[in-house]
Every structure is written in C-alpha cells, then in structure tokens.
mmCIF file of C-alpha atoms in Angstrom:
data_model
loop_
_atom_site.group_PDB
_atom_site.id
_atom_site.type_symbol
_atom_site.label_atom_id
_atom_site.label_comp_id
_atom_site.label_asym_id
_atom_site.label_seq_id
_atom_site.Cartn_x
_atom_site.Cartn_y
_atom_site.Cartn_z
ATOM 1 C CA MET Q 1 -43.419 -13.646 24.662
ATOM 2 C CA VAL Q 2 -40.893 -14.509 27.368
ATOM 3 C CA LEU Q 3 -37.319 -14.987 26.233
ATOM 4 C CA SER Q 4 -35.255 -17.799 27.647
ATOM 5 C CA LYS Q 5 -31.926 -17.098 29.306
ATOM 6 C CA THR Q 6 -30.040 -18.294 26.228
ATOM 7 C CA GLN Q 7 -32.140 -16.108 23.938
ATOM 8 C CA LYS Q 8 -31.544 -13.064 26.151
ATOM 9 C CA ILE Q 9 -27.787 -13.707 25.985
ATOM 10 C CA LEU Q 10 -27.910 -14.020 22.194
ATOM 11 C CA VAL Q 11 -29.925 -10.800 21.853
ATOM 12 C CA SER Q 12 -27.557 -8.926 24.160
ATOM 13 C CA ILE Q 13 -24.486 -10.131 22.274
ATOM 14 C CA SER Q 14 -26.076 -9.294 18.920
ATOM 15 C CA VAL Q 15 -26.938 -5.762 20.036
ATOM 16 C CA ALA Q 16 -23.435 -5.256 21.418
ATOM 17 C CA PHE Q 17 -21.973 -6.534 18.149
ATOM 18 C CA ILE Q 18 -24.096 -4.152 16.061
ATOM 19 C CA ILE Q 19 -23.063 -1.204 18.229
ATOM 20 C CA ALA Q 20 -19.393 -2.190 18.041
ATOM 21 C CA ILE Q 21 -19.485 -2.576 14.256
ATOM 22 C CA SER Q 22 -21.263 0.765 13.875
ATOM 23 C CA MET Q 23 -18.643 2.498 16.004
ATOM 24 C CA THR Q 24 -15.867 0.850 14.006
ATOM 25 C CA PHE Q 25 -17.247 2.058 10.679
ATOM 26 C CA VAL Q 26 -17.743 5.571 12.068
ATOM 27 C CA PHE Q 27 -14.131 5.481 13.257
ATOM 28 C CA LEU Q 28 -12.875 4.365 9.835
ATOM 29 C CA LYS Q 29 -14.909 7.047 8.084
ATOM 30 C CA ASP Q 30 -13.863 9.947 10.280
ATOM 31 C CA ASN Q 31 -10.326 9.121 11.423
ATOM 32 C CA HIS Q 32 -8.033 8.806 8.413
ATOM 33 C CA ILE Q 33 -5.265 10.718 10.192
ATOM 34 C CA ASP Q 34 -2.231 9.293 8.435
ATOM 35 C CA ARG Q 35 -3.558 8.624 4.936
ATOM 36 C CA VAL Q 36 -4.572 10.969 2.176
ATOM 37 C CA GLU Q 37 -7.606 9.756 0.281
ATOM 38 C CA VAL Q 38 -7.030 10.703 -3.330
ATOM 39 C CA GLY Q 39 -10.274 10.823 -5.295
ATOM 40 C CA ILE Q 40 -10.512 10.165 -8.986
ATOM 41 C CA GLU Q 41 -11.446 13.816 -9.532
ATOM 42 C CA LYS Q 42 -8.215 14.999 -7.949
ATOM 43 C CA GLU Q 43 -6.148 12.646 -10.089
ATOM 44 C CA ILE Q 44 -7.919 13.728 -13.245
ATOM 45 C CA GLU Q 45 -7.330 17.362 -12.312
ATOM 46 C CA PHE Q 46 -3.628 16.651 -11.887
ATOM 47 C CA TYR Q 47 -3.277 14.872 -15.224
ATOM 48 C CA THR Q 48 -5.348 17.402 -17.186
ATOM 49 C CA LYS Q 49 -4.453 20.731 -15.572
ATOM 50 C CA LYS Q 50 -1.222 20.460 -13.606
ATOM 51 C CA ILE Q 51 1.034 18.604 -15.981
ATOM 52 C CA GLU Q 52 1.883 19.434 -19.588
ATOM 53 C CA PRO Q 53 2.060 16.757 -22.284
ATOM 54 C CA GLU Q 54 5.177 18.456 -23.619
ATOM 55 C CA GLY Q 55 8.533 17.671 -22.050
ATOM 56 C CA LYS Q 56 10.093 14.376 -21.062
ATOM 57 C CA LYS Q 57 8.500 12.672 -18.061
ATOM 58 C CA ILE Q 58 8.979 9.622 -15.879
ATOM 59 C CA PHE Q 59 6.173 8.415 -13.598
ATOM 60 C CA VAL Q 60 6.674 6.153 -10.581
ATOM 61 C CA LEU Q 61 3.506 4.266 -9.620
ATOM 62 C CA GLY Q 62 2.626 2.173 -6.612
ATOM 63 C CA SER Q 63 1.365 2.191 -3.055
ATOM 64 C CA SER Q 64 2.939 3.780 0.017
ATOM 65 C CA HIS Q 65 5.767 1.245 -0.424
ATOM 66 C CA ILE Q 66 7.338 3.731 -2.846
ATOM 67 C CA MET Q 67 6.795 6.839 -0.704
ATOM 68 C CA SER Q 68 10.526 7.252 0.004
ATOM 69 C CA ILE Q 69 11.619 7.419 -3.661
ATOM 70 C CA ASN Q 70 13.182 10.863 -4.004
ATOM 71 C CA THR Q 71 12.166 12.512 -7.278
ATOM 72 C CA THR Q 72 14.610 15.400 -6.898
ATOM 73 C CA LEU Q 73 17.563 13.063 -6.445
ATOM 74 C CA ILE Q 74 16.516 11.097 -9.542
ATOM 75 C CA GLU Q 75 16.178 14.235 -11.669
ATOM 76 C CA ASN Q 76 19.549 15.622 -10.583
ATOM 77 C CA ASN Q 77 21.333 12.324 -11.117
ATOM 78 C CA LEU Q 78 19.846 11.813 -14.590
ATOM 79 C CA SER Q 79 20.677 15.410 -15.500
ATOM 80 C CA GLU Q 80 24.333 14.774 -14.678
ATOM 81 C CA LYS Q 81 24.202 11.962 -17.247
ATOM 82 C CA ASN Q 82 22.636 14.338 -19.772
ATOM 83 C CA TYR Q 83 19.175 12.774 -19.384
ATOM 84 C CA HIS Q 84 16.702 15.582 -18.752
ATOM 85 C CA TYR Q 85 13.385 14.355 -17.347
ATOM 86 C CA ASN Q 86 10.743 15.573 -14.947
ATOM 87 C CA VAL Q 87 10.179 12.735 -12.484
ATOM 88 C CA TYR Q 88 6.892 12.282 -10.606
ATOM 89 C CA ASN Q 89 6.291 9.970 -7.658
ATOM 90 C CA LEU Q 90 2.588 9.121 -7.996
ATOM 91 C CA ALA Q 91 2.400 6.933 -4.884
ATOM 92 C CA LYS Q 92 -1.028 6.531 -3.282
ATOM 93 C CA GLY Q 93 -1.661 5.081 0.158
ATOM 94 C CA GLY Q 94 -3.311 1.667 -0.110
ATOM 95 C CA ASP Q 95 -3.071 1.691 -3.903
ATOM 96 C CA VAL Q 96 -3.764 -1.466 -5.912
ATOM 97 C CA PRO Q 97 -3.763 -1.923 -9.721
ATOM 98 C CA LYS Q 98 -7.557 -1.852 -9.975
ATOM 99 C CA ASP Q 99 -7.600 1.655 -8.475
ATOM 100 C CA ARG Q 100 -5.412 2.968 -11.315
ATOM 101 C CA ILE Q 101 -7.750 1.897 -14.117
ATOM 102 C CA PRO Q 102 -10.251 4.835 -13.927
ATOM 103 C CA THR Q 103 -7.466 7.387 -14.508
ATOM 104 C CA LEU Q 104 -5.146 5.343 -16.718
ATOM 105 C CA ASP Q 105 -6.189 7.018 -19.976
ATOM 106 C CA TYR Q 106 -5.648 10.447 -18.432
ATOM 107 C CA LEU Q 107 -2.167 9.374 -17.350
ATOM 108 C CA ILE Q 108 -1.395 8.140 -20.855
ATOM 109 C CA ASP Q 109 -2.639 11.407 -22.376
ATOM 110 C CA THR Q 110 0.164 13.256 -20.563
ATOM 111 C CA LYS Q 111 2.603 11.243 -22.714
ATOM 112 C CA PRO Q 112 5.132 9.980 -20.162
ATOM 113 C CA ASP Q 113 8.266 8.429 -21.650
ATOM 114 C CA MET Q 114 8.561 5.834 -18.918
ATOM 115 C CA VAL Q 115 6.473 4.352 -16.123
ATOM 116 C CA ILE Q 116 8.119 2.558 -13.209
ATOM 117 C CA TYR Q 117 5.728 0.425 -11.176
ATOM 118 C CA GLY Q 118 6.535 -0.902 -7.689
ATOM 119 C CA ILE Q 119 4.521 -3.959 -6.694
ATOM 120 C CA ALA Q 120 4.338 -6.436 -3.826
ATOM 121 C CA GLN Q 121 2.268 -9.451 -2.846
ATOM 122 C CA ARG Q 122 -0.262 -7.081 -1.241
ATOM 123 C CA ASP Q 123 -1.187 -5.792 -4.712
ATOM 124 C CA PHE Q 124 -2.651 -9.146 -5.713
ATOM 125 C CA ARG Q 125 -3.885 -10.634 -2.436
ATOM 126 C CA GLY Q 126 -7.439 -11.598 -1.640
ATOM 127 C CA THR Q 127 -9.635 -9.550 0.657
ATOM 128 C CA VAL Q 128 -10.471 -11.948 3.482
ATOM 129 C CA PRO Q 129 -7.715 -12.725 6.018
ATOM 130 C CA ILE Q 130 -6.741 -16.367 6.463
ATOM 131 C CA TYR Q 131 -7.152 -17.853 9.915
ATOM 132 C CA GLN Q 132 -6.015 -21.249 11.093
ATOM 133 C CA GLU Q 133 -8.869 -22.510 13.183
ATOM 134 C CA SER Q 134 -8.102 -25.079 15.836
ATOM 135 C CA SER Q 135 -9.750 -28.412 15.083
ATOM 136 C CA ASN Q 136 -10.594 -29.070 18.724
ATOM 137 C CA ILE Q 137 -12.754 -25.981 19.220
ATOM 138 C CA LEU Q 138 -16.257 -27.047 20.235
ATOM 139 C CA ASP Q 139 -19.211 -25.928 18.166
ATOM 140 C CA SER Q 140 -20.900 -22.940 19.753
ATOM 141 C CA PRO Q 141 -24.569 -21.949 19.543
ATOM 142 C CA LEU Q 142 -23.392 -18.345 19.241
ATOM 143 C CA PRO Q 143 -22.714 -16.857 15.807
ATOM 144 C CA ASN Q 144 -19.057 -16.352 14.889
ATOM 145 C CA PHE Q 145 -19.041 -12.576 14.872
ATOM 146 C CA LYS Q 146 -15.401 -12.418 13.858
ATOM 147 C CA ASN Q 147 -16.119 -14.299 10.655
ATOM 148 C CA ILE Q 148 -19.209 -12.192 10.038
ATOM 149 C CA PHE Q 149 -17.147 -9.022 10.344
ATOM 150 C CA ASP Q 150 -14.420 -10.365 8.072
ATOM 151 C CA GLU Q 151 -16.879 -11.366 5.392
ATOM 152 C CA ALA Q 152 -18.650 -7.990 5.564
ATOM 153 C CA PHE Q 153 -15.734 -5.605 5.973
ATOM 154 C CA TRP Q 154 -12.825 -7.016 3.999
ATOM 155 C CA LYS Q 155 -14.947 -7.445 0.878
ATOM 156 C CA ILE Q 156 -15.941 -3.792 0.725
ATOM 157 C CA GLU Q 157 -14.689 -2.181 -2.478
ATOM 158 C CA GLY Q 158 -11.338 -0.519 -1.863
ATOM 159 C CA ILE Q 159 -10.626 -2.235 1.456
ATOM 160 C CA ASN Q 160 -7.406 -3.937 0.512
ATOM 161 C CA SER Q 161 -4.954 -1.761 2.350
ATOM 162 C CA GLU Q 162 -2.341 -2.263 5.001
ATOM 163 C CA ASP Q 163 -3.803 0.835 6.620
ATOM 164 C CA TYR Q 164 -6.565 -1.392 8.042
ATOM 165 C CA GLU Q 165 -4.432 -4.296 9.184
ATOM 166 C CA PHE Q 166 -4.788 -3.204 12.818
ATOM 167 C CA LEU Q 167 -8.403 -4.444 12.685
ATOM 168 C CA SER Q 168 -7.040 -7.996 12.722
ATOM 169 C CA ASN Q 169 -5.718 -7.284 16.222
ATOM 170 C CA PRO Q 170 -8.655 -6.637 18.633
ATOM 171 C CA LYS Q 171 -6.450 -5.194 21.370
ATOM 172 C CA LEU Q 172 -4.769 -2.759 19.007
ATOM 173 C CA THR Q 173 -8.087 -1.821 17.436
ATOM 174 C CA THR Q 174 -9.504 -0.947 20.866
ATOM 175 C CA LEU Q 175 -6.472 1.164 21.764
ATOM 176 C CA VAL Q 176 -6.488 3.039 18.441
ATOM 177 C CA PHE Q 177 -10.220 3.719 18.689
ATOM 178 C CA ALA Q 178 -9.979 4.840 22.315
ATOM 179 C CA TYR Q 179 -7.050 7.141 21.520
ATOM 180 C CA ASN Q 180 -8.855 8.865 18.657
ATOM 181 C CA PHE Q 181 -12.136 9.061 20.581
ATOM 182 C CA MET Q 182 -10.474 10.750 23.562
ATOM 183 C CA LYS Q 183 -8.518 13.045 21.286
ATOM 184 C CA SER Q 184 -11.734 14.168 19.585
ATOM 185 C CA ILE Q 185 -13.135 15.090 23.023
ATOM 186 C CA ILE Q 186 -10.174 16.840 24.648
ATOM 187 C CA GLY Q 187 -8.623 18.193 21.464
ATOM 188 C CA GLU Q 188 -4.926 18.760 20.838
ATOM 189 C CA GLU Q 189 -2.601 21.566 21.756
ATOM 190 C CA GLU Q 190 -1.867 23.881 18.824
ATOM 191 C CA GLU Q 191 1.819 22.972 18.917
ATOM 192 C CA VAL Q 192 0.980 19.269 18.606
ATOM 193 C CA LYS Q 193 -1.418 19.991 15.753
ATOM 194 C CA GLU Q 194 1.295 21.977 13.998
ATOM 195 C CA ASN Q 195 3.725 19.070 14.273
ATOM 196 C CA ARG Q 196 1.128 16.722 12.785
ATOM 197 C CA LYS Q 197 0.749 18.712 9.556
ATOM 198 C CA ASN Q 198 1.363 16.397 6.622
ATOM 199 C CA THR Q 199 3.393 17.479 3.626
ATOM 200 C CA PRO Q 200 4.570 15.900 0.361
ATOM 201 C CA PRO Q 201 7.803 13.973 0.953
ATOM 202 C CA PHE Q 202 9.431 15.422 -2.193
ATOM 203 C CA GLU Q 203 8.677 17.678 -5.135
ATOM 204 C CA ASN Q 204 6.388 16.228 -7.799
ATOM 205 C CA THR Q 205 4.646 13.925 -5.309
ATOM 206 C CA PRO Q 206 1.044 15.094 -5.699
ATOM 207 C CA PHE Q 207 -0.964 12.235 -4.197
ATOM 208 C CA PHE Q 208 0.893 11.431 -0.998
ATOM 209 C CA ARG Q 209 1.547 13.188 2.300
ATOM 210 C CA ILE Q 210 3.755 12.192 5.191
ATOM 211 C CA GLY Q 211 4.117 13.186 8.819
ATOM 212 C CA GLU Q 212 7.035 12.935 11.171
ATOM 213 C CA LYS Q 213 6.438 9.245 11.836
ATOM 214 C CA GLU Q 214 7.174 8.268 8.212
ATOM 215 C CA THR Q 215 10.663 9.754 8.525
ATOM 216 C CA MET Q 216 11.595 7.621 11.530
ATOM 217 C CA ILE Q 217 14.157 4.830 11.183
ATOM 218 C CA ARG Q 218 13.061 2.222 13.690
ATOM 219 C CA SER Q 219 15.052 -0.418 15.559
ATOM 220 C CA GLU Q 220 14.816 -4.170 14.970
ATOM 221 C CA ASN Q 221 12.673 -4.588 18.089
ATOM 222 C CA GLU Q 222 10.299 -1.833 16.989
ATOM 223 C CA ILE Q 223 9.989 -3.377 13.533
ATOM 224 C CA LYS Q 224 9.298 -6.771 15.087
ATOM 225 C CA ASN Q 225 6.624 -5.373 17.391
ATOM 226 C CA ILE Q 226 4.907 -3.627 14.489
ATOM 227 C CA PHE Q 227 4.952 -6.816 12.461
ATOM 228 C CA ASN Q 228 3.597 -8.983 15.286
ATOM 229 C CA ASN Q 229 0.825 -6.524 16.162
ATOM 230 C CA ILE Q 230 -0.374 -5.459 12.744
ATOM 231 C CA TYR Q 231 0.649 -7.581 9.771
ATOM 232 C CA LYS Q 232 -1.487 -10.458 8.541
ATOM 233 C CA PHE Q 233 -0.931 -12.421 5.332
ATOM 234 C CA LYS Q 234 -3.713 -13.068 2.862
ATOM 235 C CA GLU Q 235 -3.731 -15.727 0.199
ATOM 236 C CA ILE Q 236 -3.449 -14.637 -3.441
ATOM 237 C CA PRO Q 237 -6.264 -15.850 -5.718
ATOM 238 C CA ASP Q 238 -5.311 -17.639 -8.929
ATOM 239 C CA SER Q 239 -4.317 -15.333 -11.742
ATOM 240 C CA TYR Q 240 -7.271 -16.142 -13.997
ATOM 241 C CA LYS Q 241 -9.803 -15.078 -11.344
ATOM 242 C CA ASN Q 242 -7.800 -12.287 -9.714
ATOM 243 C CA PRO Q 243 -9.159 -8.814 -10.589
ATOM 244 C CA GLN Q 244 -5.940 -7.129 -9.486
ATOM 245 C CA VAL Q 245 -3.867 -9.247 -11.855
ATOM 246 C CA SER Q 246 -6.281 -8.486 -14.697
ATOM 247 C CA SER Q 247 -6.044 -4.767 -13.931
ATOM 248 C CA PHE Q 248 -2.264 -4.868 -13.747
ATOM 249 C CA LYS Q 249 -2.086 -6.602 -17.125
ATOM 250 C CA GLU Q 250 -4.427 -4.015 -18.607
ATOM 251 C CA ILE Q 251 -2.165 -1.234 -17.343
ATOM 252 C CA ILE Q 252 0.952 -2.817 -18.833
ATOM 253 C CA LYS Q 253 -0.722 -3.491 -22.196
ATOM 254 C CA LYS Q 254 -2.091 0.039 -22.548
ATOM 255 C CA LEU Q 255 1.246 1.585 -21.648
ATOM 256 C CA GLN Q 256 3.116 -0.604 -24.109
ATOM 257 C CA ASP Q 257 0.515 0.023 -26.830
ATOM 258 C CA ASN Q 258 1.223 3.735 -26.407
ATOM 259 C CA ASN Q 259 4.991 3.240 -26.695
ATOM 260 C CA ILE Q 260 5.596 4.018 -23.035
ATOM 261 C CA GLU Q 261 8.554 2.171 -21.541
ATOM 262 C CA VAL Q 262 7.553 0.032 -18.555
ATOM 263 C CA ILE Q 263 9.806 -0.987 -15.676
ATOM 264 C CA ILE Q 264 8.432 -3.193 -12.903
ATOM 265 C CA PHE Q 265 10.117 -3.907 -9.602
ATOM 266 C CA VAL Q 266 9.189 -5.738 -6.409
ATOM 267 C CA THR Q 267 9.308 -3.355 -3.466
ATOM 268 C CA PRO Q 268 11.743 -3.952 -0.584
ATOM 269 C CA HIS Q 269 10.693 -5.634 2.657
ATOM 270 C CA HIS Q 270 12.411 -6.062 6.002
ATOM 271 C CA LYS Q 271 13.941 -9.434 6.841
ATOM 272 C CA ILE Q 272 11.377 -9.910 9.625
ATOM 273 C CA PHE Q 273 8.695 -9.812 6.938
ATOM 274 C CA GLN Q 274 10.693 -12.092 4.669
ATOM 275 C CA ASP Q 275 11.219 -14.712 7.373
ATOM 276 C CA SER Q 276 7.466 -14.935 8.007
ATOM 277 C CA PHE Q 277 6.395 -14.833 4.364
ATOM 278 C CA PRO Q 278 4.323 -18.023 3.864
ATOM 279 C CA LYS Q 279 5.757 -20.326 1.232
ATOM 280 C CA LYS Q 280 2.372 -20.778 -0.412
ATOM 281 C CA ILE Q 281 1.836 -17.043 -0.886
ATOM 282 C CA LYS Q 282 5.410 -16.594 -2.086
ATOM 283 C CA THR Q 283 4.824 -19.290 -4.710
ATOM 284 C CA GLN Q 284 1.542 -17.669 -5.780
ATOM 285 C CA PHE Q 285 3.193 -14.259 -6.087
ATOM 286 C CA ASN Q 286 6.197 -15.546 -8.038
ATOM 287 C CA SER Q 287 3.895 -17.450 -10.386
ATOM 288 C CA ILE Q 288 2.087 -14.211 -11.254
ATOM 289 C CA LEU Q 289 5.391 -12.417 -11.834
ATOM 290 C CA ASP Q 290 6.633 -15.192 -14.125
ATOM 291 C CA GLU Q 291 3.386 -15.067 -16.073
ATOM 292 C CA ILE Q 292 3.624 -11.294 -16.552
ATOM 293 C CA GLU Q 293 7.275 -11.453 -17.622
ATOM 294 C CA LYS Q 294 6.488 -13.997 -20.325
ATOM 295 C CA GLU Q 295 3.263 -12.402 -21.507
ATOM 296 C CA TYR Q 296 4.667 -8.879 -21.872
ATOM 297 C CA ASP Q 297 8.349 -9.602 -22.567
ATOM 298 C CA LEU Q 298 9.470 -7.825 -19.407
ATOM 299 C CA GLU Q 299 12.132 -8.353 -16.783
ATOM 300 C CA ILE Q 300 10.736 -7.748 -13.315
ATOM 301 C CA TYR Q 301 13.447 -6.566 -10.952
ATOM 302 C CA SER Q 302 13.348 -7.523 -7.291
ATOM 303 C CA LEU Q 303 14.426 -5.343 -4.393
ATOM 304 C CA PHE Q 304 12.462 -7.563 -2.008
ATOM 305 C CA ASP Q 305 15.441 -8.718 0.070
ATOM 306 C CA LYS Q 306 18.167 -6.344 -1.108
ATOM 307 C CA TYR Q 307 18.439 -4.233 2.033
ATOM 308 C CA ASN Q 308 18.805 -6.907 4.674
ATOM 309 C CA GLY Q 309 20.860 -5.680 7.604
ATOM 310 C CA LEU Q 310 20.553 -2.001 6.704
ATOM 311 C CA GLN Q 311 19.146 0.521 9.160
ATOM 312 C CA ILE Q 312 16.755 2.227 6.774
ATOM 313 C CA TRP Q 313 13.355 0.875 7.800
ATOM 314 C CA ASN Q 314 10.238 2.684 8.962
ATOM 315 C CA ASN Q 315 8.240 -0.540 9.298
ATOM 316 C CA PRO Q 316 8.370 -4.087 7.871
ATOM 317 C CA SER Q 317 7.320 -3.048 4.360
ATOM 318 C CA HIS Q 318 8.302 0.616 4.120
ATOM 319 C CA VAL Q 319 11.690 2.243 3.759
ATOM 320 C CA ALA Q 320 11.784 5.436 5.829
ATOM 321 C CA VAL Q 321 11.601 8.837 4.148
ATOM 322 C CA ASN Q 322 15.015 9.759 5.453
ATOM 323 C CA GLU Q 323 18.376 10.920 4.108
ATOM 324 C CA GLU Q 324 19.892 7.727 5.489
ATOM 325 C CA SER Q 325 17.605 5.663 3.235
ATOM 326 C CA MET Q 326 18.587 7.034 -0.168
ATOM 327 C CA ILE Q 327 19.958 3.665 -1.277
ATOM 328 C CA PHE Q 328 16.410 2.775 -2.349
ATOM 329 C CA THR Q 329 16.213 5.816 -4.633
ATOM 330 C CA GLU Q 330 19.735 5.128 -5.918
ATOM 331 C CA ASP Q 331 18.669 1.650 -7.013
ATOM 332 C CA ILE Q 332 15.674 3.127 -8.849
ATOM 333 C CA ILE Q 333 18.081 5.504 -10.582
ATOM 334 C CA ASP Q 334 20.135 2.492 -11.683
ATOM 335 C CA LEU Q 335 17.032 0.818 -13.148
ATOM 336 C CA ILE Q 336 16.117 3.967 -15.062
ATOM 337 C CA SER Q 337 19.660 4.546 -16.284
ATOM 338 C CA LYS Q 338 19.966 0.955 -17.451
ATOM 339 C CA GLU Q 339 16.825 1.348 -19.535
ATOM 340 C CA LEU Q 340 17.858 4.725 -20.966
ATOM 341 C CA ASP Q 341 21.329 3.480 -21.848
ATOM 342 C CA ASN Q 342 19.948 0.611 -23.916
#
C-alpha cells in the first residue's frame, strides 16, 4: 500500500506527537525537583505515630499557598496570651480538598482543637484549561493535538496543581524539559546540589519542603513575568457537580461533628493576579463561599487582596517564606486569637 503525501504527513506528525507526549510524561514522573509528593502512607504515619492525641493542637491545612505561615511565631504569640497550643502547618504542594479525604479520619483521631483551612479558586476549579478559540480559524484536516493532550493530561487523577501550569506554555515547557534533560546528563556540582537541598520552612511542617527560591521576594516585573508565562485560569464547575466542593463540605461537616473548631480563609494573591481574575470565575468562587457560609454557619475570612502594595511576594499566589513577610502569619494569629477569645 502506497501512502499519499498527505497521509505520510499525518503519520509523521502523529509519531512525533506520540514521542513528545511520552517524553513529557517521563519528565513529569522523574523531575519533581521543587515539590514533595506526600503519599497517604506518610500522612497516616504522621497522624498515628508522630503526634499524640493528648495536648492542645491547631492544624493549618491547605496547598502551598500557606507555606509561609510560621508555626513557631504563632505558638509564641499565643503563649504570650496564655494560650498554649502546638501548631502544625500541614501544607501540601498542589493540595485540593479531595486529596484530604483519605486521611481525614486519622487527622480527627489526633483530636485537634482547631483546624484553619486556607482555600483559593484553584481548590475548586475544573481540570481542563479554557481557551478562547478564534472564530476565523480554518478547519484543518490535521487532528488538534493540543486539545487531545489537554483532554488526556488534565483529567488525570491528581493533576489539578499549579505545579503543572507551565505545560500551558509550549515555549516554557520546552525550556524546562531541556534544562532538566541536560542537567541529568552533565550532572551538578556538589556545591550546587548542596544549595538545592530542601528543608521544612518551620517546625511542625511535616509535609512540605522549600528551597532557596521559595524565600525570594520578587519585584513587580518578575511577578508579572511569572504570571504571564505560567498562570492560566480554569472555570469552576457548578457546586452540585463539583467533587472538590463535595469533599470540602465533607471535611467541614466531619470536623464540626467532632467538635473541632473550623476557621476558613481565602489565601492572599498579588494584585497582578487580582487584576486578571476573570469576573465569571470570581462569581463562581464567591457563590461557593456564600453557600458554605450559610450551610455550615461559618464566616469565611478573606486575605485575597489584603497585601496590595507590599513587597512580600514570591509569585502571584504565594507569599515568600521570608522574615519580611510575617504579616501573613500575624493575620492568621489574629484569626486564631479572635476565635479563642470568643
């Protein structure tokens, strides 16, 4: 059978696409440099073996958005007010409510007095990025490989993390892959490797590690470049068919049923993020928050736009782990103190 020119082109493109996708998945599997994957087993071990049910405890839950909350500062401040608690920052990179469900009962068994949960629109968003296709693009006989990739990759269980946002930017994806590929070949100097060692940002932060880059306070231009190159908004599904909303409600209900005080706050975001936040997604997010407040008799506090103009940012959605950024922790202390004083 002799292939036509068009068929040869289609076969060549298809083969190239398969190779590219295979390389991408190998890269994702083997190159989690800046994120600690916390398995369920490790969490269960922490809750069952490394923390005692006795003693007063406060847990802070959420994604990497809460990585800069300083547990030591909270403990010392509360102690000065004669409130004696062990405070744990249980942040996990890429965390979403659904990921907390398998270990929720173990968490409850440790008998925390209070759980503080930091959330953002990313916790409830859908998995497939939204693209605005131009209406004047001509139909092509070639398959839309970009859409094929999106449908296949973004729907994989657990892929709902800002850690993978760079895949929405082909140029950045190529550069990141090339950098890691070359590094795997030529290796790194021992001194560089030593500097890259990740450590917990504070005491009682068992599930999260940071490197030097998370401590950096970046300029407005750097923040803008990061936002333009990496961030992509995704629409939030309606509450009744949103598994993350269902999981979040389950968490709140179980905590309340076990007489654990619950505080919820919206995590802070840079003004560059705020200014680009689509109105539709903002409305969807606020609707979910209103629903949760009414259903569980809660007040959800917002730090979303509280730090505008302050030089405390590591990127558009993360406050830097830096002594100059303690205002974030101080506001969490205020939320805790307000609850304890009541």
